mmCIF file of C-alpha atoms and ligand atoms in Angstrom:
data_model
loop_
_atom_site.group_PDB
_atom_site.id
_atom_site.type_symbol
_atom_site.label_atom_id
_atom_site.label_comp_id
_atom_site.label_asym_id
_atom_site.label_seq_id
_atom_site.Cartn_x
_atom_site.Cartn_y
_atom_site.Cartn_z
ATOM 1 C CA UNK V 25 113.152 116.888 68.453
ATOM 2 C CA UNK V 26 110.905 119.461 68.805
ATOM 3 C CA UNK V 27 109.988 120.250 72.859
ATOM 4 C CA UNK V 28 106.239 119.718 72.583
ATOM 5 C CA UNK V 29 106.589 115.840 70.283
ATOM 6 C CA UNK V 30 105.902 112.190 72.313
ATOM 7 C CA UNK V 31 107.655 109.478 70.094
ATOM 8 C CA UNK V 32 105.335 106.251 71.557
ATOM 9 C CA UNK V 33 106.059 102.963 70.771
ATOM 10 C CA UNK V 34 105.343 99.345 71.977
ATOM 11 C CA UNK V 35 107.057 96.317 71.422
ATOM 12 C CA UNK V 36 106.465 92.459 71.931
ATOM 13 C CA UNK V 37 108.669 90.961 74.915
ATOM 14 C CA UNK V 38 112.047 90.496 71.849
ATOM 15 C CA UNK V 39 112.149 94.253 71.567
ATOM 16 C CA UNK V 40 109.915 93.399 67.854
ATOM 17 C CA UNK V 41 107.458 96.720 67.157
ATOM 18 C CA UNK V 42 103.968 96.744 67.844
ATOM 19 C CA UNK V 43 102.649 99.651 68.006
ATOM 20 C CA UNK V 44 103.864 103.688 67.539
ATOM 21 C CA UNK V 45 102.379 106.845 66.951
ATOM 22 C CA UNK V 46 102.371 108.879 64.132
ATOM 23 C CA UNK V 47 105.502 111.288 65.445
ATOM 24 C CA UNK V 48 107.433 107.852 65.591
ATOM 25 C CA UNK V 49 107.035 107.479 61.734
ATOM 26 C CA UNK V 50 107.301 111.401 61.195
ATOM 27 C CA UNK V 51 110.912 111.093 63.181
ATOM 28 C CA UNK V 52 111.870 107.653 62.027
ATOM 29 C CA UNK V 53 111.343 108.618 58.563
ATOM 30 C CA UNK V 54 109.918 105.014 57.962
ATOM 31 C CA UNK V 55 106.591 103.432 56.966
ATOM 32 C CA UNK V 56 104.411 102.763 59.312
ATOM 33 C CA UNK V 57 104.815 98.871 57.309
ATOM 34 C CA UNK V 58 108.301 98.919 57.643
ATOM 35 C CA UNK V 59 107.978 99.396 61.716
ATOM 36 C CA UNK V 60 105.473 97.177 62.617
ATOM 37 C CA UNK V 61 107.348 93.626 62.977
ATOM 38 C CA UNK V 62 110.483 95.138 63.150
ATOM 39 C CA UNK V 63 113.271 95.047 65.334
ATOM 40 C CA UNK V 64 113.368 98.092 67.136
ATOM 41 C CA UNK V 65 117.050 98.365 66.631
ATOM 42 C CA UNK V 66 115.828 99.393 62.947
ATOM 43 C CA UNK V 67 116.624 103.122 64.205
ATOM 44 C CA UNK V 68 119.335 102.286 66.505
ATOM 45 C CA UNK V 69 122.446 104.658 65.691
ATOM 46 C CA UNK V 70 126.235 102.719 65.355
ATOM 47 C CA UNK V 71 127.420 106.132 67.752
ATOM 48 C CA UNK V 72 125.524 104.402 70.928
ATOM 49 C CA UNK V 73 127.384 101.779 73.247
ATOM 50 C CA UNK V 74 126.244 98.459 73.409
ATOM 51 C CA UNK V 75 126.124 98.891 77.011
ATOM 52 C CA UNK V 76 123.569 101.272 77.376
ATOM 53 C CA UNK V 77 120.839 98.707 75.658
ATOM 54 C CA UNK V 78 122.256 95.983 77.933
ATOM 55 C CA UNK V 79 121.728 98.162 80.953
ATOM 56 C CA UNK V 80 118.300 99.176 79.319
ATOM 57 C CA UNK V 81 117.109 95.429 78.847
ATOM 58 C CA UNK V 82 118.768 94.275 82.786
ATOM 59 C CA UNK V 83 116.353 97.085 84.279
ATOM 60 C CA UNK V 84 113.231 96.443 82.040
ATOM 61 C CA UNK V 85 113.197 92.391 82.150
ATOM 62 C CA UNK V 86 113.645 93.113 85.808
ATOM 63 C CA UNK V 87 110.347 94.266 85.726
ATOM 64 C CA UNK V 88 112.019 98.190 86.439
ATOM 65 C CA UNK V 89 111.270 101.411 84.194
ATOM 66 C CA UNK V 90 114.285 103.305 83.022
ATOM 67 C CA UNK V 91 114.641 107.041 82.201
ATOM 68 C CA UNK V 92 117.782 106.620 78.912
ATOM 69 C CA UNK V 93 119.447 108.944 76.779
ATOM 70 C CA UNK V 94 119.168 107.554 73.063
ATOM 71 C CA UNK V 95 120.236 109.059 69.707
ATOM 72 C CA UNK V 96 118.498 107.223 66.996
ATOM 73 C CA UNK V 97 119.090 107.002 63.150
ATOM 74 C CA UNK V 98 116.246 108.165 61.012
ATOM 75 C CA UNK V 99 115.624 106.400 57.390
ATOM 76 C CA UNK V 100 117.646 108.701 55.461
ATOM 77 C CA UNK V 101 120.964 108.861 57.854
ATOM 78 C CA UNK V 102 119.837 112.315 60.009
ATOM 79 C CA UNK V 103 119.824 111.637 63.717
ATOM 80 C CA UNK V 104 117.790 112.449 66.807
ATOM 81 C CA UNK V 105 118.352 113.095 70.363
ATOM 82 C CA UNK V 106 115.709 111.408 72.808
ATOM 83 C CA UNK V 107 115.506 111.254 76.192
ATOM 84 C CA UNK V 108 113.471 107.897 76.568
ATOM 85 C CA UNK V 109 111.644 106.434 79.345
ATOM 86 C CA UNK V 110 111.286 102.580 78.847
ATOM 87 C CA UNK V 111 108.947 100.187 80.832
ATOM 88 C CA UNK V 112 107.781 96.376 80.677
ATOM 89 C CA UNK V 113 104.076 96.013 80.553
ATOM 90 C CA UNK V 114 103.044 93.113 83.235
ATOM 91 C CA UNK V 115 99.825 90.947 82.989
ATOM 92 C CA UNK V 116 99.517 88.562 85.836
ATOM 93 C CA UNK V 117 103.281 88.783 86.917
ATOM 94 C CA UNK V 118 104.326 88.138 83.384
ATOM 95 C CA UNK V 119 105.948 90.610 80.801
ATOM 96 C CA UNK V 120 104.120 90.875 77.911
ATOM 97 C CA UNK V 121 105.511 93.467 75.905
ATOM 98 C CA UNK V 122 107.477 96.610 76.498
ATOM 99 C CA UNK V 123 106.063 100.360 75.625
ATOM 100 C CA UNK V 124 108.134 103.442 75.593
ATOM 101 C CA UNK V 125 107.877 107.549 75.510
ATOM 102 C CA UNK V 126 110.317 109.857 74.069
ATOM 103 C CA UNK V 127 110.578 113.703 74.932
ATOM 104 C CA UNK V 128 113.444 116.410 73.295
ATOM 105 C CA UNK V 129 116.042 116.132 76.095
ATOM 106 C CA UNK V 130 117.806 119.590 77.024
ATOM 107 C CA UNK V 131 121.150 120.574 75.151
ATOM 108 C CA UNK V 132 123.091 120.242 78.703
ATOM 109 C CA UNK V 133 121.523 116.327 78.461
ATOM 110 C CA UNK V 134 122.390 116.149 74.898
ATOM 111 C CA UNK V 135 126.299 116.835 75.471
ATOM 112 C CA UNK V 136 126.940 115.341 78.835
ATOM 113 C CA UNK V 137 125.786 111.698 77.108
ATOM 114 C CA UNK V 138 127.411 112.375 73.626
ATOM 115 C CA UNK V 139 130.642 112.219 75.843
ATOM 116 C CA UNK V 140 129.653 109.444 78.112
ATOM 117 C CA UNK V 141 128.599 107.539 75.013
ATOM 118 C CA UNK V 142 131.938 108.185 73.572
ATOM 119 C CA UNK V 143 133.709 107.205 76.309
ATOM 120 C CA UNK V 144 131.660 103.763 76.404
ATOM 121 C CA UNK V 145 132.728 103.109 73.142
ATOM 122 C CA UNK V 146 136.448 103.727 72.915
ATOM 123 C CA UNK V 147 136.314 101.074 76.521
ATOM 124 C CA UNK V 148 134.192 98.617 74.563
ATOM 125 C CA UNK V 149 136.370 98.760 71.588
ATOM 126 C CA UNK V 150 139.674 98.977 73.456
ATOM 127 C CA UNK V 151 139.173 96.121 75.156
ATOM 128 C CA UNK V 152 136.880 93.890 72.695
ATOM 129 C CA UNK V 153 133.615 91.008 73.946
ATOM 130 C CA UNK V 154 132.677 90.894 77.821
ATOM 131 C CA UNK V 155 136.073 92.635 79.311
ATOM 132 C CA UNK V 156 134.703 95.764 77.064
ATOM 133 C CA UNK V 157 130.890 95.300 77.777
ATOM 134 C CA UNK V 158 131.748 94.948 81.828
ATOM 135 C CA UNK V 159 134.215 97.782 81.880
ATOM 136 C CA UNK V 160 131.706 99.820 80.056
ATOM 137 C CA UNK V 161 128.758 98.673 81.911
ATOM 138 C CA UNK V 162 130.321 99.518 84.962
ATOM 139 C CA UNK V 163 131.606 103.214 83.867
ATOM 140 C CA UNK V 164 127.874 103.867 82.947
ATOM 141 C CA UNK V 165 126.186 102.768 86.410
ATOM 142 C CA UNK V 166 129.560 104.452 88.421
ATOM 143 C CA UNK V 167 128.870 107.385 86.212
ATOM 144 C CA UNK V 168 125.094 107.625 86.789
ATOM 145 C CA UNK V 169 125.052 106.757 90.208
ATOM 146 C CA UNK V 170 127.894 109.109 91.004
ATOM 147 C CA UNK V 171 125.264 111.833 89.247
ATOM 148 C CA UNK V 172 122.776 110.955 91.515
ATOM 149 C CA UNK V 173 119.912 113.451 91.521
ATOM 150 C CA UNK V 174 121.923 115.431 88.495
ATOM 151 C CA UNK V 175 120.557 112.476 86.467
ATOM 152 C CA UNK V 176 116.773 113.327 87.290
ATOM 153 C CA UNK V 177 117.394 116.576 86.870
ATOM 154 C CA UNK V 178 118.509 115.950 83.111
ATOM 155 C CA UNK V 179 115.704 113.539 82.582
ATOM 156 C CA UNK V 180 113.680 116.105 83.530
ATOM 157 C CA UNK V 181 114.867 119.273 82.492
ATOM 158 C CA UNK V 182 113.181 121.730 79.652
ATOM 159 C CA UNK V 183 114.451 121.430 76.649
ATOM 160 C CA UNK V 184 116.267 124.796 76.130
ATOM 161 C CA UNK V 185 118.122 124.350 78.975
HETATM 162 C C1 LIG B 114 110.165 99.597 74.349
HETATM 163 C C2 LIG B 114 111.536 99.632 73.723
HETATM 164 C C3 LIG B 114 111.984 100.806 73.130
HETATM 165 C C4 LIG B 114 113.249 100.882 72.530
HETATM 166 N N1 LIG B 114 113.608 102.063 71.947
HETATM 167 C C5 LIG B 114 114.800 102.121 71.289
HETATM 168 C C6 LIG B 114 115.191 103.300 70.596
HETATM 169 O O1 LIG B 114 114.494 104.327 70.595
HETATM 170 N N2 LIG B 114 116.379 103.281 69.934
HETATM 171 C C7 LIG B 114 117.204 102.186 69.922
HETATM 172 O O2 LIG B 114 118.269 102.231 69.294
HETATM 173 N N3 LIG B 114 116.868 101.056 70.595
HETATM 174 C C8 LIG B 114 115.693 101.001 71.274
HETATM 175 N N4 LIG B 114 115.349 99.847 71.943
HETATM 176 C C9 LIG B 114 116.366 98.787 72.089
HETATM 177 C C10 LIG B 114 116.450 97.848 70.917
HETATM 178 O O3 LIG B 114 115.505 96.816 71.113
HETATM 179 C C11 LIG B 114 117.871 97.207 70.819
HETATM 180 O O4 LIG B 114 118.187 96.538 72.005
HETATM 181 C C12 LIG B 114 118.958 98.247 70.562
HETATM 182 O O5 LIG B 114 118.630 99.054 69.457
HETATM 183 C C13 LIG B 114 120.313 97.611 70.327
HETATM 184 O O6 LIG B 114 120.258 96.810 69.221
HETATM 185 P P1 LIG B 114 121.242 95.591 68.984
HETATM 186 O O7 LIG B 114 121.154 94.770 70.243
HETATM 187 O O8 LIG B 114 120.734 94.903 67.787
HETATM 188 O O9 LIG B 114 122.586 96.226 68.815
HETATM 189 C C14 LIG B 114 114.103 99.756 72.551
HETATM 190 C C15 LIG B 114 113.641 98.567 73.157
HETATM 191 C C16 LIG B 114 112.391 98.509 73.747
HETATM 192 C C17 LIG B 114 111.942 97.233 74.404
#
């Protein structure tokens, strides 16, 4: 991604595309047609553990935000690294709908999640259904809370870092 590019998007309360911007079709490679009404798991990337979405989808329908690493799958098979944060959008204690911002994350970012994200994978795999979505789910929230302000500092940090 290039540093200065939002990547906005909104979704219905299933996760189903509203609304983006223009740099979401630029980066998605898709028609603005082909987003609206879809799933947005239409640029999700086969490299990213499932647990990362569930822990994504436990914060949000808890009525949290979450700051989330995410490498996404662009039309024609390229791939981009976002750092995303993700937040339910509340009318009278209700969720109606999601909406989400993605900024270039830093290199450091990039590579300290490619391995996490790797390492979620081979657990999920290795041991198959819930065992491998708990085991994995737990590695992730050890791993991040065990970061503790490191974490921030990745969400935040400038992209050439
Ligand atoms: C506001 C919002 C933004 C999302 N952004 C992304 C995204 O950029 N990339 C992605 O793969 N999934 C994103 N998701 C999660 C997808 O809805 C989905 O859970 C995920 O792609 C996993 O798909 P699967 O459950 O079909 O495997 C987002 C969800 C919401 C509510």
């Amino acid at each position: 991604m290039h540093p200065e590019d939002v990547i906005q998007s909104r979704t219905d309360p299933r996760g189903i595309i509203t609304e983006c911007n223009d740099t979401f079709v630029d980066y998605s490679g898709y028609a603005l047609d082909e987003l609206m009404g879809a799933p947005h798991s239409i640029i999700r990337h086969p490299e990213m553990p499932r647990s990362l979405f569930k822990l994504m989808w436990r914060e949000i329908q808890a009525h949290r935000e979450i700051f989330v690493f995410v490498k996404n799958l662009a039309k024609d098979g390229r791939h981009y690294w976002v750092v995303a944060q993700v937040m339910p959008e509340i009318a009278r204690g209700e969720i109606v709908g999601y909406h989400s911002f993605r900024r270039c994350p830093s290199r450091r970012a990039v590579e300290t999640f490619e391995t996490l994200y790797r390492r979620l994978m081979e657990l999920e795999r290795r041991l198959g259904g819930d065992n491998g979505m708990n085991a994995a789910l737990k590695e992730l929230t050890d791993t991040i809370a065990k970061m503790g302000g490191a974490y921030d500092a990745l969400v935040y940090a400038n992209p050439h870092d």
